[in-house]
PDB file of N, CA, C and O in Angstrom:
ATOM      1  N   UNK W 409      -9.128  -7.918  11.184  1.00 79.00           N
ATOM      2  CA  UNK W 409      -9.625  -9.014  10.382  1.00 79.00           C
ATOM      3  C   UNK W 409      -9.241  -8.760   8.932  1.00 79.00           C
ATOM      4  O   UNK W 409      -9.290  -7.646   8.442  1.00 79.00           O
ATOM      5  N   UNK W 410      -8.848  -9.822   8.247  1.00 85.00           N
ATOM      6  CA  UNK W 410      -8.501  -9.755   6.832  1.00 85.00           C
ATOM      7  C   UNK W 410      -9.358 -10.757   6.071  1.00 85.00           C
ATOM      8  O   UNK W 410      -9.587 -11.859   6.538  1.00 85.00           O
ATOM      9  N   UNK W 411      -9.816 -10.348   4.909  1.00 89.00           N
ATOM     10  CA  UNK W 411     -10.541 -11.238   4.010  1.00 89.00           C
ATOM     11  C   UNK W 411      -9.606 -11.526   2.850  1.00 89.00           C
ATOM     12  O   UNK W 411      -9.096 -10.600   2.214  1.00 89.00           O
ATOM     13  N   UNK W 412      -9.344 -12.787   2.583  1.00 92.00           N
ATOM     14  CA  UNK W 412      -8.450 -13.176   1.500  1.00 92.00           C
ATOM     15  C   UNK W 412      -9.240 -13.852   0.391  1.00 92.00           C
ATOM     16  O   UNK W 412     -10.091 -14.695   0.649  1.00 92.00           O
ATOM     17  N   UNK W 413      -8.923 -13.472  -0.854  1.00 93.00           N
ATOM     18  CA  UNK W 413      -9.574 -14.041  -2.032  1.00 93.00           C
ATOM     19  C   UNK W 413      -8.474 -14.590  -2.937  1.00 93.00           C
ATOM     20  O   UNK W 413      -7.471 -13.918  -3.175  1.00 93.00           O
ATOM     21  N   UNK W 414      -8.659 -15.801  -3.434  1.00 94.00           N
ATOM     22  CA  UNK W 414      -7.703 -16.395  -4.365  1.00 94.00           C
ATOM     23  C   UNK W 414      -8.387 -16.559  -5.715  1.00 94.00           C
ATOM     24  O   UNK W 414      -9.425 -17.205  -5.823  1.00 94.00           O
ATOM     25  N   UNK W 415      -7.785 -15.993  -6.750  1.00 93.00           N
ATOM     26  CA  UNK W 415      -8.267 -16.136  -8.121  1.00 93.00           C
ATOM     27  C   UNK W 415      -7.301 -17.091  -8.815  1.00 93.00           C
ATOM     28  O   UNK W 415      -6.089 -16.889  -8.778  1.00 93.00           O
ATOM     29  N   UNK W 416      -7.813 -18.139  -9.448  1.00 94.00           N
ATOM     30  CA  UNK W 416      -6.982 -19.140 -10.100  1.00 94.00           C
ATOM     31  C   UNK W 416      -7.434 -19.308 -11.546  1.00 94.00           C
ATOM     32  O   UNK W 416      -8.617 -19.503 -11.809  1.00 94.00           O
ATOM     33  N   UNK W 417      -6.477 -19.204 -12.486  1.00 93.00           N
ATOM     34  CA  UNK W 417      -6.777 -19.357 -13.911  1.00 93.00           C
ATOM     35  C   UNK W 417      -5.818 -20.408 -14.474  1.00 93.00           C
ATOM     36  O   UNK W 417      -4.614 -20.351 -14.223  1.00 93.00           O
ATOM     37  N   UNK W 418      -6.356 -21.371 -15.224  1.00 91.00           N
ATOM     38  CA  UNK W 418      -5.485 -22.373 -15.833  1.00 91.00           C
ATOM     39  C   UNK W 418      -5.838 -22.550 -17.297  1.00 91.00           C
ATOM     40  O   UNK W 418      -6.830 -22.026 -17.783  1.00 91.00           O
ATOM     41  N   UNK W 419      -4.994 -23.283 -17.992  1.00 89.00           N
ATOM     42  CA  UNK W 419      -5.213 -23.506 -19.417  1.00 89.00           C
ATOM     43  C   UNK W 419      -4.941 -22.240 -20.207  1.00 89.00           C
ATOM     44  O   UNK W 419      -4.337 -21.298 -19.721  1.00 89.00           O
ATOM     45  N   UNK W 420      -5.357 -22.223 -21.432  1.00 92.00           N
ATOM     46  CA  UNK W 420      -5.126 -21.076 -22.302  1.00 92.00           C
ATOM     47  C   UNK W 420      -6.263 -20.072 -22.185  1.00 92.00           C
ATOM     48  O   UNK W 420      -6.953 -19.759 -23.158  1.00 92.00           O
ATOM     49  N   UNK W 421      -6.435 -19.580 -20.965  1.00 93.00           N
ATOM     50  CA  UNK W 421      -7.462 -18.578 -20.678  1.00 93.00           C
ATOM     51  C   UNK W 421      -6.853 -17.434 -19.885  1.00 93.00           C
ATOM     52  O   UNK W 421      -5.828 -17.591 -19.228  1.00 93.00           O
ATOM     53  N   UNK W 422      -7.487 -16.269 -19.970  1.00 94.00           N
ATOM     54  CA  UNK W 422      -7.088 -15.117 -19.177  1.00 94.00           C
ATOM     55  C   UNK W 422      -8.346 -14.482 -18.609  1.00 94.00           C
ATOM     56  O   UNK W 422      -9.444 -14.639 -19.160  1.00 94.00           O
ATOM     57  N   UNK W 423      -8.163 -13.782 -17.502  1.00 94.00           N
ATOM     58  CA  UNK W 423      -9.310 -13.214 -16.811  1.00 94.00           C
ATOM     59  C   UNK W 423      -8.924 -11.866 -16.202  1.00 94.00           C
ATOM     60  O   UNK W 423      -7.960 -11.786 -15.435  1.00 94.00           O
ATOM     61  N   UNK W 424      -9.649 -10.793 -16.548  1.00 96.00           N
ATOM     62  CA  UNK W 424      -9.362  -9.494 -15.938  1.00 96.00           C
ATOM     63  C   UNK W 424      -9.877  -9.453 -14.500  1.00 96.00           C
ATOM     64  O   UNK W 424     -10.956  -9.970 -14.196  1.00 96.00           O
ATOM     65  N   UNK W 425      -9.092  -8.859 -13.625  1.00 95.00           N
ATOM     66  CA  UNK W 425      -9.427  -8.716 -12.212  1.00 95.00           C
ATOM     67  C   UNK W 425      -9.232  -7.252 -11.841  1.00 95.00           C
ATOM     68  O   UNK W 425      -8.187  -6.675 -12.152  1.00 95.00           O
ATOM     69  N   UNK W 426     -10.191  -6.655 -11.182  1.00 96.00           N
ATOM     70  CA  UNK W 426     -10.003  -5.300 -10.650  1.00 96.00           C
ATOM     71  C   UNK W 426     -10.603  -5.258  -9.254  1.00 96.00           C
ATOM     72  O   UNK W 426     -11.597  -5.920  -8.971  1.00 96.00           O
ATOM     73  N   UNK W 427      -9.946  -4.507  -8.385  1.00 94.00           N
ATOM     74  CA  UNK W 427     -10.459  -4.375  -7.026  1.00 94.00           C
ATOM     75  C   UNK W 427     -10.107  -3.023  -6.453  1.00 94.00           C
ATOM     76  O   UNK W 427      -9.169  -2.358  -6.901  1.00 94.00           O
ATOM     77  N   UNK W 428     -10.909  -2.611  -5.480  1.00 93.00           N
ATOM     78  CA  UNK W 428     -10.739  -1.306  -4.859  1.00 93.00           C
ATOM     79  C   UNK W 428     -11.163  -1.383  -3.399  1.00 93.00           C
ATOM     80  O   UNK W 428     -12.137  -2.050  -3.066  1.00 93.00           O
ATOM     81  N   UNK W 429     -10.391  -0.718  -2.572  1.00 91.00           N
ATOM     82  CA  UNK W 429     -10.753  -0.514  -1.173  1.00 91.00           C
ATOM     83  C   UNK W 429     -10.125   0.802  -0.752  1.00 91.00           C
ATOM     84  O   UNK W 429      -8.906   0.931  -0.715  1.00 91.00           O
ATOM     85  N   UNK W 430     -10.962   1.791  -0.463  1.00 89.00           N
ATOM     86  CA  UNK W 430     -10.451   3.116  -0.112  1.00 89.00           C
ATOM     87  C   UNK W 430      -9.654   3.699  -1.266  1.00 89.00           C
ATOM     88  O   UNK W 430     -10.121   3.735  -2.395  1.00 89.00           O
ATOM     89  N   UNK W 431      -8.408   4.129  -1.001  1.00 91.00           N
ATOM     90  CA  UNK W 431      -7.545   4.704  -2.038  1.00 91.00           C
ATOM     91  C   UNK W 431      -6.810   3.649  -2.846  1.00 91.00           C
ATOM     92  O   UNK W 431      -6.179   3.957  -3.845  1.00 91.00           O
ATOM     93  N   UNK W 432      -6.854   2.407  -2.427  1.00 90.00           N
ATOM     94  CA  UNK W 432      -6.145   1.328  -3.125  1.00 90.00           C
ATOM     95  C   UNK W 432      -7.027   0.784  -4.245  1.00 90.00           C
ATOM     96  O   UNK W 432      -8.120   0.294  -4.025  1.00 90.00           O
ATOM     97  N   UNK W 433      -6.535   0.895  -5.473  1.00 93.00           N
ATOM     98  CA  UNK W 433      -7.257   0.374  -6.631  1.00 93.00           C
ATOM     99  C   UNK W 433      -6.242  -0.295  -7.552  1.00 93.00           C
ATOM    100  O   UNK W 433      -5.219   0.295  -7.881  1.00 93.00           O
ATOM    101  N   UNK W 434      -6.513  -1.532  -7.954  1.00 94.00           N
ATOM    102  CA  UNK W 434      -5.592  -2.272  -8.814  1.00 94.00           C
ATOM    103  C   UNK W 434      -6.358  -3.028  -9.888  1.00 94.00           C
ATOM    104  O   UNK W 434      -7.495  -3.433  -9.677  1.00 94.00           O
ATOM    105  N   UNK W 435      -5.691  -3.206 -11.026  1.00 96.00           N
ATOM    106  CA  UNK W 435      -6.234  -3.953 -12.157  1.00 96.00           C
ATOM    107  C   UNK W 435      -5.175  -4.943 -12.635  1.00 96.00           C
ATOM    108  O   UNK W 435      -4.003  -4.569 -12.760  1.00 96.00           O
ATOM    109  N   UNK W 436      -5.574  -6.158 -12.888  1.00 94.00           N
ATOM    110  CA  UNK W 436      -4.667  -7.203 -13.342  1.00 94.00           C
ATOM    111  C   UNK W 436      -5.367  -8.044 -14.400  1.00 94.00           C
ATOM    112  O   UNK W 436      -6.589  -8.088 -14.461  1.00 94.00           O
ATOM    113  N   UNK W 437      -4.560  -8.731 -15.200  1.00 94.00           N
ATOM    114  CA  UNK W 437      -5.064  -9.787 -16.072  1.00 94.00           C
ATOM    115  C   UNK W 437      -4.282 -11.031 -15.691  1.00 94.00           C
ATOM    116  O   UNK W 437      -3.056 -11.061 -15.789  1.00 94.00           O
ATOM    117  N   UNK W 438      -4.975 -12.047 -15.215  1.00 94.00           N
ATOM    118  CA  UNK W 438      -4.344 -13.297 -14.802  1.00 94.00           C
ATOM    119  C   UNK W 438      -4.522 -14.298 -15.940  1.00 94.00           C
ATOM    120  O   UNK W 438      -5.631 -14.509 -16.418  1.00 94.00           O
ATOM    121  N   UNK W 439      -3.393 -14.881 -16.367  1.00 94.00           N
ATOM    122  CA  UNK W 439      -3.417 -15.802 -17.496  1.00 94.00           C
ATOM    123  C   UNK W 439      -2.818 -17.148 -17.120  1.00 94.00           C
ATOM    124  O   UNK W 439      -1.842 -17.217 -16.387  1.00 94.00           O
ATOM    125  N   UNK W 440      -3.401 -18.198 -17.638  1.00 92.00           N
ATOM    126  CA  UNK W 440      -2.862 -19.532 -17.446  1.00 92.00           C
ATOM    127  C   UNK W 440      -2.068 -20.006 -18.651  1.00 92.00           C
ATOM    128  O   UNK W 440      -1.605 -21.136 -18.690  1.00 92.00           O
ATOM    129  N   UNK W 441      -1.895 -19.136 -19.640  1.00 93.00           N
ATOM    130  CA  UNK W 441      -1.241 -19.501 -20.890  1.00 93.00           C
ATOM    131  C   UNK W 441       0.175 -20.030 -20.651  1.00 93.00           C
ATOM    132  O   UNK W 441       0.981 -19.407 -19.964  1.00 93.00           O
ATOM    133  N   UNK W 442       0.473 -21.205 -21.225  1.00 90.00           N
ATOM    134  CA  UNK W 442       1.810 -21.760 -21.185  1.00 90.00           C
ATOM    135  C   UNK W 442       2.270 -22.274 -19.832  1.00 90.00           C
ATOM    136  O   UNK W 442       3.449 -22.527 -19.628  1.00 90.00           O
ATOM    137  N   UNK W 443       1.368 -22.445 -18.898  1.00 91.00           N
ATOM    138  CA  UNK W 443       1.733 -22.901 -17.556  1.00 91.00           C
ATOM    139  C   UNK W 443       1.280 -24.339 -17.354  1.00 91.00           C
ATOM    140  O   UNK W 443       0.237 -24.743 -17.851  1.00 91.00           O
ATOM    141  N   UNK W 444       2.063 -25.083 -16.574  1.00 92.00           N
ATOM    142  CA  UNK W 444       1.684 -26.452 -16.218  1.00 92.00           C
ATOM    143  C   UNK W 444       0.750 -26.488 -15.014  1.00 92.00           C
ATOM    144  O   UNK W 444       0.037 -27.467 -14.792  1.00 92.00           O
ATOM    145  N   UNK W 445       0.765 -25.421 -14.236  1.00 94.00           N
ATOM    146  CA  UNK W 445      -0.087 -25.315 -13.046  1.00 94.00           C
ATOM    147  C   UNK W 445      -0.898 -24.032 -13.146  1.00 94.00           C
ATOM    148  O   UNK W 445      -0.521 -23.107 -13.875  1.00 94.00           O
ATOM    149  N   UNK W 446      -2.007 -23.929 -12.424  1.00 93.00           N
ATOM    150  CA  UNK W 446      -2.805 -22.702 -12.471  1.00 93.00           C
ATOM    151  C   UNK W 446      -2.015 -21.478 -12.001  1.00 93.00           C
ATOM    152  O   UNK W 446      -1.147 -21.578 -11.140  1.00 93.00           O
ATOM    153  N   UNK W 447      -2.297 -20.331 -12.594  1.00 94.00           N
ATOM    154  CA  UNK W 447      -1.725 -19.062 -12.168  1.00 94.00           C
ATOM    155  C   UNK W 447      -2.686 -18.471 -11.132  1.00 94.00           C
ATOM    156  O   UNK W 447      -3.885 -18.369 -11.385  1.00 94.00           O
ATOM    157  N   UNK W 448      -2.172 -18.114  -9.983  1.00 95.00           N
ATOM    158  CA  UNK W 448      -3.031 -17.650  -8.895  1.00 95.00           C
ATOM    159  C   UNK W 448      -2.688 -16.224  -8.480  1.00 95.00           C
ATOM    160  O   UNK W 448      -1.515 -15.841  -8.462  1.00 95.00           O
ATOM    161  N   UNK W 449      -3.719 -15.463  -8.165  1.00 94.00           N
ATOM    162  CA  UNK W 449      -3.575 -14.106  -7.638  1.00 94.00           C
ATOM    163  C   UNK W 449      -4.285 -14.085  -6.297  1.00 94.00           C
ATOM    164  O   UNK W 449      -5.449 -14.491  -6.197  1.00 94.00           O
ATOM    165  N   UNK W 450      -3.577 -13.628  -5.263  1.00 94.00           N
ATOM    166  CA  UNK W 450      -4.152 -13.515  -3.922  1.00 94.00           C
ATOM    167  C   UNK W 450      -4.438 -12.049  -3.641  1.00 94.00           C
ATOM    168  O   UNK W 450      -3.571 -11.200  -3.835  1.00 94.00           O
ATOM    169  N   UNK W 451      -5.655 -11.774  -3.189  1.00 92.00           N
ATOM    170  CA  UNK W 451      -6.065 -10.411  -2.875  1.00 92.00           C
ATOM    171  C   UNK W 451      -6.503 -10.371  -1.417  1.00 92.00           C
ATOM    172  O   UNK W 451      -7.296 -11.208  -0.982  1.00 92.00           O
ATOM    173  N   UNK W 452      -5.986  -9.395  -0.671  1.00 90.00           N
ATOM    174  CA  UNK W 452      -6.319  -9.265   0.745  1.00 90.00           C
ATOM    175  C   UNK W 452      -7.063  -7.946   0.974  1.00 90.00           C
ATOM    176  O   UNK W 452      -6.577  -6.885   0.599  1.00 90.00           O
ATOM    177  N   UNK W 453      -8.252  -8.045   1.519  1.00 90.00           N
ATOM    178  CA  UNK W 453      -9.015  -6.877   1.923  1.00 90.00           C
ATOM    179  C   UNK W 453      -8.951  -6.774   3.439  1.00 90.00           C
ATOM    180  O   UNK W 453      -8.910  -7.782   4.133  1.00 90.00           O
ATOM    181  N   UNK W 454      -8.939  -5.570   3.954  1.00 87.00           N
ATOM    182  CA  UNK W 454      -8.791  -5.356   5.384  1.00 87.00           C
ATOM    183  C   UNK W 454     -10.077  -4.802   5.988  1.00 87.00           C
ATOM    184  O   UNK W 454     -10.751  -3.984   5.380  1.00 87.00           O
ATOM    185  N   UNK W 455     -10.409  -5.273   7.175  1.00 85.00           N
ATOM    186  CA  UNK W 455     -11.602  -4.816   7.873  1.00 85.00           C
ATOM    187  C   UNK W 455     -11.476  -3.326   8.164  1.00 85.00           C
ATOM    188  O   UNK W 455     -10.440  -2.860   8.605  1.00 85.00           O
ATOM    189  N   UNK W 456     -12.512  -2.585   7.897  1.00 84.00           N
ATOM    190  CA  UNK W 456     -12.502  -1.155   8.155  1.00 84.00           C
ATOM    191  C   UNK W 456     -13.723  -0.500   7.536  1.00 84.00           C
ATOM    192  O   UNK W 456     -14.610  -1.169   7.013  1.00 84.00           O
ATOM    193  N   UNK W 457     -13.754   0.828   7.566  1.00 87.00           N
ATOM    194  CA  UNK W 457     -14.932   1.544   7.073  1.00 87.00           C
ATOM    195  C   UNK W 457     -15.031   1.618   5.546  1.00 87.00           C
ATOM    196  O   UNK W 457     -16.094   1.911   5.010  1.00 87.00           O
ATOM    197  N   UNK W 458     -13.921   1.349   4.827  1.00 87.00           N
ATOM    198  CA  UNK W 458     -13.936   1.465   3.370  1.00 87.00           C
ATOM    199  C   UNK W 458     -14.640   0.281   2.720  1.00 87.00           C
ATOM    200  O   UNK W 458     -14.442  -0.865   3.103  1.00 87.00           O
ATOM    201  N   UNK W 459     -15.448   0.570   1.718  1.00 87.00           N
ATOM    202  CA  UNK W 459     -16.155  -0.468   0.962  1.00 87.00           C
ATOM    203  C   UNK W 459     -15.142  -1.255   0.139  1.00 87.00           C
ATOM    204  O   UNK W 459     -14.210  -0.687  -0.427  1.00 87.00           O
ATOM    205  N   UNK W 460     -15.325  -2.554   0.070  1.00 90.00           N
ATOM    206  CA  UNK W 460     -14.455  -3.428  -0.703  1.00 90.00           C
ATOM    207  C   UNK W 460     -15.193  -3.835  -1.973  1.00 90.00           C
ATOM    208  O   UNK W 460     -16.322  -4.318  -1.905  1.00 90.00           O
ATOM    209  N   UNK W 461     -14.563  -3.640  -3.130  1.00 93.00           N
ATOM    210  CA  UNK W 461     -15.182  -3.980  -4.401  1.00 93.00           C
ATOM    211  C   UNK W 461     -14.235  -4.878  -5.194  1.00 93.00           C
ATOM    212  O   UNK W 461     -13.060  -4.560  -5.343  1.00 93.00           O
ATOM    213  N   UNK W 462     -14.746  -5.988  -5.704  1.00 94.00           N
ATOM    214  CA  UNK W 462     -13.962  -6.932  -6.494  1.00 94.00           C
ATOM    215  C   UNK W 462     -14.743  -7.278  -7.754  1.00 94.00           C
ATOM    216  O   UNK W 462     -15.925  -7.610  -7.689  1.00 94.00           O
ATOM    217  N   UNK W 463     -14.079  -7.188  -8.899  1.00 95.00           N
ATOM    218  CA  UNK W 463     -14.704  -7.537 -10.172  1.00 95.00           C
ATOM    219  C   UNK W 463     -13.827  -8.580 -10.865  1.00 95.00           C
ATOM    220  O   UNK W 463     -12.621  -8.373 -11.025  1.00 95.00           O
ATOM    221  N   UNK W 464     -14.427  -9.696 -11.275  1.00 95.00           N
ATOM    222  CA  UNK W 464     -13.698 -10.792 -11.910  1.00 95.00           C
ATOM    223  C   UNK W 464     -14.387 -11.138 -13.220  1.00 95.00           C
ATOM    224  O   UNK W 464     -15.581 -11.391 -13.251  1.00 95.00           O
ATOM    225  N   UNK W 465     -13.598 -11.158 -14.303  1.00 92.00           N
ATOM    226  CA  UNK W 465     -14.113 -11.635 -15.580  1.00 92.00           C
ATOM    227  C   UNK W 465     -14.549 -10.543 -16.520  1.00 92.00           C
ATOM    228  O   UNK W 465     -14.421  -9.374 -16.216  1.00 92.00           O
ATOM    229  N   UNK W 466     -14.998 -10.947 -17.669  1.00 94.00           N
ATOM    230  CA  UNK W 466     -15.247 -12.319 -18.104  1.00 94.00           C
ATOM    231  C   UNK W 466     -13.956 -13.007 -18.565  1.00 94.00           C
ATOM    232  O   UNK W 466     -13.043 -12.365 -19.073  1.00 94.00           O
ATOM    233  N   UNK W 467     -13.925 -14.311 -18.397  1.00 92.00           N
ATOM    234  CA  UNK W 467     -12.792 -15.115 -18.836  1.00 92.00           C
ATOM    235  C   UNK W 467     -12.823 -15.213 -20.358  1.00 92.00           C
ATOM    236  O   UNK W 467     -13.884 -15.318 -20.954  1.00 92.00           O
ATOM    237  N   UNK W 468     -11.639 -15.161 -20.974  1.00 94.00           N
ATOM    238  CA  UNK W 468     -11.569 -15.280 -22.431  1.00 94.00           C
ATOM    239  C   UNK W 468     -10.372 -16.130 -22.837  1.00 94.00           C
ATOM    240  O   UNK W 468      -9.437 -16.290 -22.057  1.00 94.00           O
ATOM    241  N   UNK W 469     -10.391 -16.683 -24.044  1.00 94.00           N
ATOM    242  CA  UNK W 469      -9.252 -17.462 -24.519  1.00 94.00           C
ATOM    243  C   UNK W 469      -7.991 -16.593 -24.568  1.00 94.00           C
ATOM    244  O   UNK W 469      -8.068 -15.396 -24.824  1.00 94.00           O
ATOM    245  N   UNK W 470      -6.839 -17.202 -24.303  1.00 92.00           N
ATOM    246  CA  UNK W 470      -5.553 -16.492 -24.341  1.00 92.00           C
ATOM    247  C   UNK W 470      -4.627 -17.237 -25.297  1.00 92.00           C
ATOM    248  O   UNK W 470      -4.252 -18.369 -25.047  1.00 92.00           O
ATOM    249  N   UNK W 471      -4.263 -16.578 -26.381  1.00 87.00           N
ATOM    250  CA  UNK W 471      -3.356 -17.189 -27.355  1.00 87.00           C
ATOM    251  C   UNK W 471      -1.917 -16.762 -27.131  1.00 87.00           C
ATOM    252  O   UNK W 471      -1.047 -17.054 -27.947  1.00 87.00           O
ATOM    253  N   UNK W 472      -1.656 -16.009 -26.057  1.00 78.00           N
ATOM    254  CA  UNK W 472      -0.302 -15.622 -25.713  1.00 78.00           C
ATOM    255  C   UNK W 472       0.195 -14.380 -26.417  1.00 78.00           C
ATOM    256  O   UNK W 472       1.368 -14.043 -26.336  1.00 78.00           O
ATOM    257  N   UNK W 473      -0.681 -13.632 -27.083  1.00 67.00           N
ATOM    258  CA  UNK W 473      -0.236 -12.460 -27.846  1.00 67.00           C
ATOM    259  C   UNK W 473      -0.023 -11.216 -26.990  1.00 67.00           C
ATOM    260  O   UNK W 473       0.615 -10.279 -27.431  1.00 67.00           O
ATOM    261  N   UNK W 474      -0.546 -11.200 -25.757  1.00 55.00           N
ATOM    262  CA  UNK W 474      -0.388 -10.044 -24.873  1.00 55.00           C
ATOM    263  C   UNK W 474       0.216 -10.490 -23.555  1.00 55.00           C
ATOM    264  O   UNK W 474       0.006 -11.615 -23.115  1.00 55.00           O
ATOM    265  N   UNK W 475       0.976  -9.598 -22.923  1.00 51.00           N
ATOM    266  CA  UNK W 475       1.560  -9.950 -21.628  1.00 51.00           C
ATOM    267  C   UNK W 475       0.490  -9.929 -20.560  1.00 51.00           C
ATOM    268  O   UNK W 475      -0.505  -9.223 -20.649  1.00 51.00           O
ATOM    269  N   UNK W 476       0.695 -10.733 -19.527  1.00 49.00           N
ATOM    270  CA  UNK W 476      -0.257 -10.831 -18.416  1.00 49.00           C
ATOM    271  C   UNK W 476       0.505 -11.025 -17.128  1.00 49.00           C
ATOM    272  O   UNK W 476       1.671 -11.411 -17.133  1.00 49.00           O
ATOM    273  N   UNK W 477      -0.156 -10.772 -15.995  1.00 55.00           N
ATOM    274  CA  UNK W 477       0.463 -10.957 -14.671  1.00 55.00           C
ATOM    275  C   UNK W 477       0.716 -12.418 -14.393  1.00 55.00           C
ATOM    276  O   UNK W 477       0.023 -13.272 -14.807  1.00 55.00           O
TER     277      UNK W 477
END
């Protein structure tokens, strides 16, 4: 079994995302800056004994001064 999560950010905003499952740990900043459509990040967690942790936000304005995923 897989659990899928979609994070969508649009407009001039950015949102930090971090997640962990077992040894897999990742951090991203998803930004909608300069896009005509929402920027989406798909995260897949897998069924198993490892705890799944997902942290989203807080969302903040993005003026385009920093790179983002």
